[in-house]
Amino acid sequence: MNETETQTDAAPETRDFIRERIRSDLADGTTDQLVTRFPPEPNGYLHIGHAKSICLNFGVASEFKGLCRLRFDDTNPAKEEQEFIDAIEEDVRWMGFEWDGAPRHASDYFDQLYDWAVYLIENGKAYVDDLNAEEIRAYRGTLTEPGKDSPYRGRSVEENLDLFTRMKNGEFPDGAKVLRAKIDMSSGNINMRDPVIYRIVHKSHPRTGDTWCIYPTYDFAHGQSDAIEGVTHSLCTLEFEDHRPLYDWLVENLPVPASPRQYEFARLNLTYTVLSKRRLTQLVQEGHVNGWNDPRMPTISGLRRRGIPAAAIRDFVSRLGVTKSDSTVDPALLDHCVRELLNKTAERRMAVLRPLKVVIENYPDGEGENLDAVNNPEDDAAGKRQVRFGREIYIERDDFMEDAPKKFFRLAPGREVRLRWAYFITCTDVIKDDVGEIIELRCTYDPATKGGDAPDGRKVKGTLHWVAAENAVDAEVRLYDHLFTDPAPGRQEDFVSTLNPESLEVLTGCKLEPSLMDFEVGDAMQFERLGYFAKDPDSTDAAPVFNRTMTLRDTWAKIQANS
Ligand code: ATP
Ligand code: MG
């Protein structure tokens, strides 16, 4: 599928509080050129929540002729890996965006950040503290009680410089000392109560190796990296709202080359889904899913593998808008965006997932014919193809009932139905095995109904999809459902207990129209009457595998209609 025609599909005049702010900053000259950044921590794969941040940061840059950088927030060497860096780059590109210049890294600025930490010490605005993590927490106070000064808060500039240098030189073990900004232990904002800005971590870093054994915290690295890169609007999620005073304090108290501003927007949350990287990591590490790109995962790579187009994710995100109030979205809205897009773009094919053999007794033995089939009724340009028809075909087991109620409009003994693009058939006999299981149907066809209409004007109520036995391709088809049964799985620590045991169903021996073998991994298609599907990268020519992206029924449209 062609995913290159992107970056421009947001409505030209999208209005939200961030875009309004950018518009006014550009209009009054506060900002000459907009610069944003997408700052993932490379400790996992990107998920659909990140897609919201990607679409916002890259989206505004393209709408306002600005620049968006990709910056890896790689300040914690304990959890970060090259595999994640590579996957993040691939996923951002697949989403349809290209960052300005080479990818940046917070670690590119470690020298500068160190110098700025020294600058704070020299100006009496930072000190080395010997309290351990627990003591620091206890001294910090609570929302209702002010914090208490650390006994080390009064250290002289000289002593602090000496200790910080020795921290850097590796003289102390992990956790023995930290560097803290000296701000205000009685601030109403706990983030301002002398936040830790450097910690000791004796761990090799994927990019800087063993050069450093002290690393800046997120708060110290982030705003300063923004300033170095000339970021004008630093867009992040609401949980950083309380960090903004610290962000501003650091920008004001350091000789940084620019004054970026931070703006916060609501995170994306989805029902039946966990989006915390810690929890997604647990699902992968404990083997509850088959890797980060398992099609049941809410990761961008999982969605891609399931067959969800990037354009549908962008559409979904743009419908949500950018606000300041947290909400949880029904994934049925994403499904709706996917269906709306694929209905227009996906070619139709026939595939039988649970095959039941049908022998058409009055069709000449040993013969067959090619029939015209429309590729996409929504798109004339998609043209037609030929499908093979013959004496033996497969239909869906569900499309036959021996004792059918009146309202069952599919096949039953003595009843007539239409085979899509082919003929009317009537069931004349049911063949069973020793244990009474139906293994085959006998039918007759009416040669006058070729193409699907009876010249005498008689009607049938049902139209079935089918595949000719002569050249059917055997395939595996994987069906997916919500990964969790709990609509809010993330609220409990024991969220794995709410995993849906039926989230994956694997069908083998499915019968496909052979033209499905011409599709590539990543192409979307509709299996008529069954849903949208995509070829899985596990496929080989001998053993193709297809994922069900989505069924055809749109529950979101129904929810909207009833509300
Ligand atoms: P987690 O809390 O799951 O570990 P994170 O926020 O730490 O995720 P980062 O890699 O730091 O993940 O995120 C990169 C960017 O994506 C940040 O600017 C972050 O605010 C944004 N982001 C992360 N999750 C969401 C979400 N659910 N909705 C919108 N933006 C998000
Ligand atoms: Mg983060």
mmCIF file with all atom_site columns, C-alpha atoms in Angstrom, residues 178-300:
data_model
loop_
_atom_site.group_PDB
_atom_site.id
_atom_site.type_symbol
_atom_site.label_atom_id
_atom_site.label_alt_id
_atom_site.label_comp_id
_atom_site.label_asym_id
_atom_site.label_entity_id
_atom_site.label_seq_id
_atom_site.pdbx_PDB_ins_code
_atom_site.Cartn_x
_atom_site.Cartn_y
_atom_site.Cartn_z
_atom_site.occupancy
_atom_site.B_iso_or_equiv
_atom_site.pdbx_formal_charge
_atom_site.auth_seq_id
_atom_site.auth_comp_id
_atom_site.auth_asym_id
_atom_site.auth_atom_id
_atom_site.pdbx_PDB_model_num
ATOM 1   C CA . VAL A 1 178 ? 22.658  12.776  43.968 1.00 0.00 ? 178 VAL A CA 1
ATOM 2   C CA . LEU A 1 179 ? 22.831  16.311  42.695 1.00 0.00 ? 179 LEU A CA 1
ATOM 3   C CA . ARG A 1 180 ? 19.759  18.394  43.532 1.00 0.00 ? 180 ARG A CA 1
ATOM 4   C CA . ALA A 1 181 ? 18.644  21.774  42.325 1.00 0.00 ? 181 ALA A CA 1
ATOM 5   C CA . LYS A 1 182 ? 18.363  24.151  45.285 1.00 0.00 ? 182 LYS A CA 1
ATOM 6   C CA . ILE A 1 183 ? 14.941  25.704  44.839 1.00 0.00 ? 183 ILE A CA 1
ATOM 7   C CA . ASP A 1 184 ? 12.350  25.714  47.620 1.00 0.00 ? 184 ASP A CA 1
ATOM 8   C CA . MET A 1 185 ? 11.622  22.933  50.116 1.00 0.00 ? 185 MET A CA 1
ATOM 9   C CA . SER A 1 186 ? 8.343   24.576  51.110 1.00 0.00 ? 186 SER A CA 1
ATOM 10  C CA . SER A 1 187 ? 7.004   25.127  47.605 1.00 0.00 ? 187 SER A CA 1
ATOM 11  C CA . GLY A 1 188 ? 3.378   24.175  47.111 1.00 0.00 ? 188 GLY A CA 1
ATOM 12  C CA . ASN A 1 189 ? 4.612   22.230  44.081 1.00 0.00 ? 189 ASN A CA 1
ATOM 13  C CA . ILE A 1 190 ? 6.503   19.144  45.187 1.00 0.00 ? 190 ILE A CA 1
ATOM 14  C CA . ASN A 1 191 ? 8.504   19.137  41.949 1.00 0.00 ? 191 ASN A CA 1
ATOM 15  C CA . MET A 1 192 ? 10.110  22.382  43.118 1.00 0.00 ? 192 MET A CA 1
ATOM 16  C CA . ARG A 1 193 ? 11.305  20.912  46.438 1.00 0.00 ? 193 ARG A CA 1
ATOM 17  C CA . ASP A 1 194 ? 14.921  20.546  45.421 1.00 0.00 ? 194 ASP A CA 1
ATOM 18  C CA . PRO A 1 195 ? 14.427  18.027  42.590 1.00 0.00 ? 195 PRO A CA 1
ATOM 19  C CA . VAL A 1 196 ? 17.144  15.527  41.816 1.00 0.00 ? 196 VAL A CA 1
ATOM 20  C CA . ILE A 1 197 ? 18.912  16.488  38.597 1.00 0.00 ? 197 ILE A CA 1
ATOM 21  C CA . TYR A 1 198 ? 21.776  13.956  38.435 1.00 0.00 ? 198 TYR A CA 1
ATOM 22  C CA . ARG A 1 199 ? 22.045  10.412  39.732 1.00 0.00 ? 199 ARG A CA 1
ATOM 23  C CA . ILE A 1 200 ? 24.807  7.825   39.808 1.00 0.00 ? 200 ILE A CA 1
ATOM 24  C CA . VAL A 1 201 ? 24.207  4.826   37.531 1.00 0.00 ? 201 VAL A CA 1
ATOM 25  C CA . HIS A 1 202 ? 27.186  2.583   36.868 1.00 0.00 ? 202 HIS A CA 1
ATOM 26  C CA . LYS A 1 203 ? 25.845  1.222   33.650 1.00 0.00 ? 203 LYS A CA 1
ATOM 27  C CA . SER A 1 204 ? 27.097  1.343   30.121 1.00 0.00 ? 204 SER A CA 1
ATOM 28  C CA . HIS A 1 205 ? 24.985  3.528   27.833 1.00 0.00 ? 205 HIS A CA 1
ATOM 29  C CA . PRO A 1 206 ? 24.000  2.370   24.311 1.00 0.00 ? 206 PRO A CA 1
ATOM 30  C CA . ARG A 1 207 ? 25.512  5.541   22.827 1.00 0.00 ? 207 ARG A CA 1
ATOM 31  C CA . THR A 1 208 ? 28.031  6.954   25.277 1.00 0.00 ? 208 THR A CA 1
ATOM 32  C CA . GLY A 1 209 ? 29.357  3.606   26.472 1.00 0.00 ? 209 GLY A CA 1
ATOM 33  C CA . ASP A 1 210 ? 31.251  3.921   29.748 1.00 0.00 ? 210 ASP A CA 1
ATOM 34  C CA . THR A 1 211 ? 32.028  7.625   29.447 1.00 0.00 ? 211 THR A CA 1
ATOM 35  C CA . TRP A 1 212 ? 29.494  8.476   32.117 1.00 0.00 ? 212 TRP A CA 1
ATOM 36  C CA . CYS A 1 213 ? 28.449  6.959   35.393 1.00 0.00 ? 213 CYS A CA 1
ATOM 37  C CA . ILE A 1 214 ? 26.216  9.890   36.304 1.00 0.00 ? 214 ILE A CA 1
ATOM 38  C CA . TYR A 1 215 ? 23.117  10.635  34.246 1.00 0.00 ? 215 TYR A CA 1
ATOM 39  C CA . PRO A 1 216 ? 20.762  13.628  34.194 1.00 0.00 ? 216 PRO A CA 1
ATOM 40  C CA . THR A 1 217 ? 17.145  13.096  35.167 1.00 0.00 ? 217 THR A CA 1
ATOM 41  C CA . TYR A 1 218 ? 14.323  13.585  32.687 1.00 0.00 ? 218 TYR A CA 1
ATOM 42  C CA . ASP A 1 219 ? 13.508  16.994  34.165 1.00 0.00 ? 219 ASP A CA 1
ATOM 43  C CA . PHE A 1 220 ? 17.053  18.245  33.846 1.00 0.00 ? 220 PHE A CA 1
ATOM 44  C CA . ALA A 1 221 ? 17.630  16.841  30.372 1.00 0.00 ? 221 ALA A CA 1
ATOM 45  C CA . HIS A 1 222 ? 14.351  17.554  28.682 1.00 0.00 ? 222 HIS A CA 1
ATOM 46  C CA . GLY A 1 223 ? 13.912  21.312  28.728 1.00 0.00 ? 223 GLY A CA 1
ATOM 47  C CA . GLN A 1 224 ? 17.611  21.901  28.197 1.00 0.00 ? 224 GLN A CA 1
ATOM 48  C CA . SER A 1 225 ? 17.616  19.596  25.168 1.00 0.00 ? 225 SER A CA 1
ATOM 49  C CA . ASP A 1 226 ? 14.618  21.568  23.891 1.00 0.00 ? 226 ASP A CA 1
ATOM 50  C CA . ALA A 1 227 ? 16.596  24.794  24.347 1.00 0.00 ? 227 ALA A CA 1
ATOM 51  C CA . ILE A 1 228 ? 19.691  23.447  22.593 1.00 0.00 ? 228 ILE A CA 1
ATOM 52  C CA . GLU A 1 229 ? 17.608  22.316  19.630 1.00 0.00 ? 229 GLU A CA 1
ATOM 53  C CA . GLY A 1 230 ? 15.703  25.586  19.418 1.00 0.00 ? 230 GLY A CA 1
ATOM 54  C CA . VAL A 1 231 ? 12.390  23.905  20.139 1.00 0.00 ? 231 VAL A CA 1
ATOM 55  C CA . THR A 1 232 ? 9.774   26.622  20.474 1.00 0.00 ? 232 THR A CA 1
ATOM 56  C CA . HIS A 1 233 ? 6.750   24.612  21.587 1.00 0.00 ? 233 HIS A CA 1
ATOM 57  C CA . SER A 1 234 ? 7.508   21.566  23.715 1.00 0.00 ? 234 SER A CA 1
ATOM 58  C CA . LEU A 1 235 ? 4.308   19.512  23.640 1.00 0.00 ? 235 LEU A CA 1
ATOM 59  C CA . CYS A 1 236 ? 3.831   16.838  26.257 1.00 0.00 ? 236 CYS A CA 1
ATOM 60  C CA . THR A 1 237 ? 1.089   15.061  28.142 1.00 0.00 ? 237 THR A CA 1
ATOM 61  C CA . LEU A 1 238 ? -0.816  16.398  31.149 1.00 0.00 ? 238 LEU A CA 1
ATOM 62  C CA . GLU A 1 239 ? 1.143   14.530  33.800 1.00 0.00 ? 239 GLU A CA 1
ATOM 63  C CA . PHE A 1 240 ? 3.972   16.996  33.130 1.00 0.00 ? 240 PHE A CA 1
ATOM 64  C CA . GLU A 1 241 ? 1.842   20.019  33.922 1.00 0.00 ? 241 GLU A CA 1
ATOM 65  C CA . ASP A 1 242 ? 3.188   20.064  37.503 1.00 0.00 ? 242 ASP A CA 1
ATOM 66  C CA . HIS A 1 243 ? 6.727   19.887  36.126 1.00 0.00 ? 243 HIS A CA 1
ATOM 67  C CA . ARG A 1 244 ? 6.313   23.054  34.083 1.00 0.00 ? 244 ARG A CA 1
ATOM 68  C CA . PRO A 1 245 ? 7.438   25.419  36.891 1.00 0.00 ? 245 PRO A CA 1
ATOM 69  C CA . LEU A 1 246 ? 10.648  23.384  37.138 1.00 0.00 ? 246 LEU A CA 1
ATOM 70  C CA . TYR A 1 247 ? 11.014  23.390  33.343 1.00 0.00 ? 247 TYR A CA 1
ATOM 71  C CA . ASP A 1 248 ? 10.719  27.191  33.417 1.00 0.00 ? 248 ASP A CA 1
ATOM 72  C CA . TRP A 1 249 ? 13.004  27.567  36.457 1.00 0.00 ? 249 TRP A CA 1
ATOM 73  C CA . LEU A 1 250 ? 15.803  25.674  34.734 1.00 0.00 ? 250 LEU A CA 1
ATOM 74  C CA . VAL A 1 251 ? 15.418  27.649  31.509 1.00 0.00 ? 251 VAL A CA 1
ATOM 75  C CA . GLU A 1 252 ? 15.568  30.887  33.528 1.00 0.00 ? 252 GLU A CA 1
ATOM 76  C CA . ASN A 1 253 ? 18.482  29.904  35.735 1.00 0.00 ? 253 ASN A CA 1
ATOM 77  C CA . LEU A 1 254 ? 20.773  28.429  33.089 1.00 0.00 ? 254 LEU A CA 1
ATOM 78  C CA . PRO A 1 255 ? 22.573  30.238  30.252 1.00 0.00 ? 255 PRO A CA 1
ATOM 79  C CA . VAL A 1 256 ? 20.547  28.274  27.684 1.00 0.00 ? 256 VAL A CA 1
ATOM 80  C CA . PRO A 1 257 ? 20.506  29.553  24.100 1.00 0.00 ? 257 PRO A CA 1
ATOM 81  C CA . ALA A 1 258 ? 16.703  29.745  23.774 1.00 0.00 ? 258 ALA A CA 1
ATOM 82  C CA . SER A 1 259 ? 13.541  29.817  25.841 1.00 0.00 ? 259 SER A CA 1
ATOM 83  C CA . PRO A 1 260 ? 11.250  26.977  24.866 1.00 0.00 ? 260 PRO A CA 1
ATOM 84  C CA . ARG A 1 261 ? 7.770   26.788  26.362 1.00 0.00 ? 261 ARG A CA 1
ATOM 85  C CA . GLN A 1 262 ? 6.022   23.627  27.448 1.00 0.00 ? 262 GLN A CA 1
ATOM 86  C CA . TYR A 1 263 ? 2.345   22.934  26.670 1.00 0.00 ? 263 TYR A CA 1
ATOM 87  C CA . GLU A 1 264 ? 0.426   19.936  27.943 1.00 0.00 ? 264 GLU A CA 1
ATOM 88  C CA . PHE A 1 265 ? -2.392  18.005  26.304 1.00 0.00 ? 265 PHE A CA 1
ATOM 89  C CA . ALA A 1 266 ? -4.454  14.978  27.356 1.00 0.00 ? 266 ALA A CA 1
ATOM 90  C CA . ARG A 1 267 ? -3.061  11.493  26.841 1.00 0.00 ? 267 ARG A CA 1
ATOM 91  C CA . LEU A 1 268 ? -4.906  9.011   24.742 1.00 0.00 ? 268 LEU A CA 1
ATOM 92  C CA . ASN A 1 269 ? -6.441  6.144   26.728 1.00 0.00 ? 269 ASN A CA 1
ATOM 93  C CA . LEU A 1 270 ? -8.421  3.288   25.209 1.00 0.00 ? 270 LEU A CA 1
ATOM 94  C CA . THR A 1 271 ? -10.838 0.841   26.802 1.00 0.00 ? 271 THR A CA 1
ATOM 95  C CA . TYR A 1 272 ? -9.835  -2.856  26.773 1.00 0.00 ? 272 TYR A CA 1
ATOM 96  C CA . THR A 1 273 ? -6.246  -1.711  26.283 1.00 0.00 ? 273 THR A CA 1
ATOM 97  C CA . VAL A 1 274 ? -3.134  -1.045  28.355 1.00 0.00 ? 274 VAL A CA 1
ATOM 98  C CA . LEU A 1 275 ? -0.820  1.662   27.055 1.00 0.00 ? 275 LEU A CA 1
ATOM 99  C CA . SER A 1 276 ? 1.750   1.842   29.808 1.00 0.00 ? 276 SER A CA 1
ATOM 100 C CA . LYS A 1 277 ? 5.106   0.730   28.451 1.00 0.00 ? 277 LYS A CA 1
ATOM 101 C CA . ARG A 1 278 ? 5.829   -1.044  31.721 1.00 0.00 ? 278 ARG A CA 1
ATOM 102 C CA . ARG A 1 279 ? 2.731   -3.183  31.252 1.00 0.00 ? 279 ARG A CA 1
ATOM 103 C CA . LEU A 1 280 ? 3.316   -3.756  27.550 1.00 0.00 ? 280 LEU A CA 1
ATOM 104 C CA . THR A 1 281 ? 6.856   -4.879  28.409 1.00 0.00 ? 281 THR A CA 1
ATOM 105 C CA . GLN A 1 282 ? 5.421   -7.316  30.933 1.00 0.00 ? 282 GLN A CA 1
ATOM 106 C CA . LEU A 1 283 ? 3.051   -8.786  28.315 1.00 0.00 ? 283 LEU A CA 1
ATOM 107 C CA . VAL A 1 284 ? 5.993   -9.389  25.992 1.00 0.00 ? 284 VAL A CA 1
ATOM 108 C CA . GLN A 1 285 ? 8.448   -10.649 28.603 1.00 0.00 ? 285 GLN A CA 1
ATOM 109 C CA . GLU A 1 286 ? 5.985   -13.066 30.186 1.00 0.00 ? 286 GLU A CA 1
ATOM 110 C CA . GLY A 1 287 ? 4.943   -14.394 26.787 1.00 0.00 ? 287 GLY A CA 1
ATOM 111 C CA . HIS A 1 288 ? 1.272   -13.407 26.978 1.00 0.00 ? 288 HIS A CA 1
ATOM 112 C CA . VAL A 1 289 ? 1.643   -12.163 23.411 1.00 0.00 ? 289 VAL A CA 1
ATOM 113 C CA . ASN A 1 290 ? 3.999   -13.092 20.580 1.00 0.00 ? 290 ASN A CA 1
ATOM 114 C CA . GLY A 1 291 ? 6.289   -10.092 20.770 1.00 0.00 ? 291 GLY A CA 1
ATOM 115 C CA . TRP A 1 292 ? 5.868   -6.340  20.540 1.00 0.00 ? 292 TRP A CA 1
ATOM 116 C CA . ASN A 1 293 ? 4.293   -6.566  17.091 1.00 0.00 ? 293 ASN A CA 1
ATOM 117 C CA . ASP A 1 294 ? 1.701   -9.169  17.990 1.00 0.00 ? 294 ASP A CA 1
ATOM 118 C CA . PRO A 1 295 ? -1.422  -8.007  16.119 1.00 0.00 ? 295 PRO A CA 1
ATOM 119 C CA . ARG A 1 296 ? -3.320  -7.872  19.433 1.00 0.00 ? 296 ARG A CA 1
ATOM 120 C CA . MET A 1 297 ? -0.900  -5.314  20.847 1.00 0.00 ? 297 MET A CA 1
ATOM 121 C CA . PRO A 1 298 ? -1.810  -1.596  20.745 1.00 0.00 ? 298 PRO A CA 1
ATOM 122 C CA . THR A 1 299 ? 1.688   -0.908  19.432 1.00 0.00 ? 299 THR A CA 1
ATOM 123 C CA . ILE A 1 300 ? 2.066   0.805   16.091 1.00 0.00 ? 300 ILE A CA 1
#
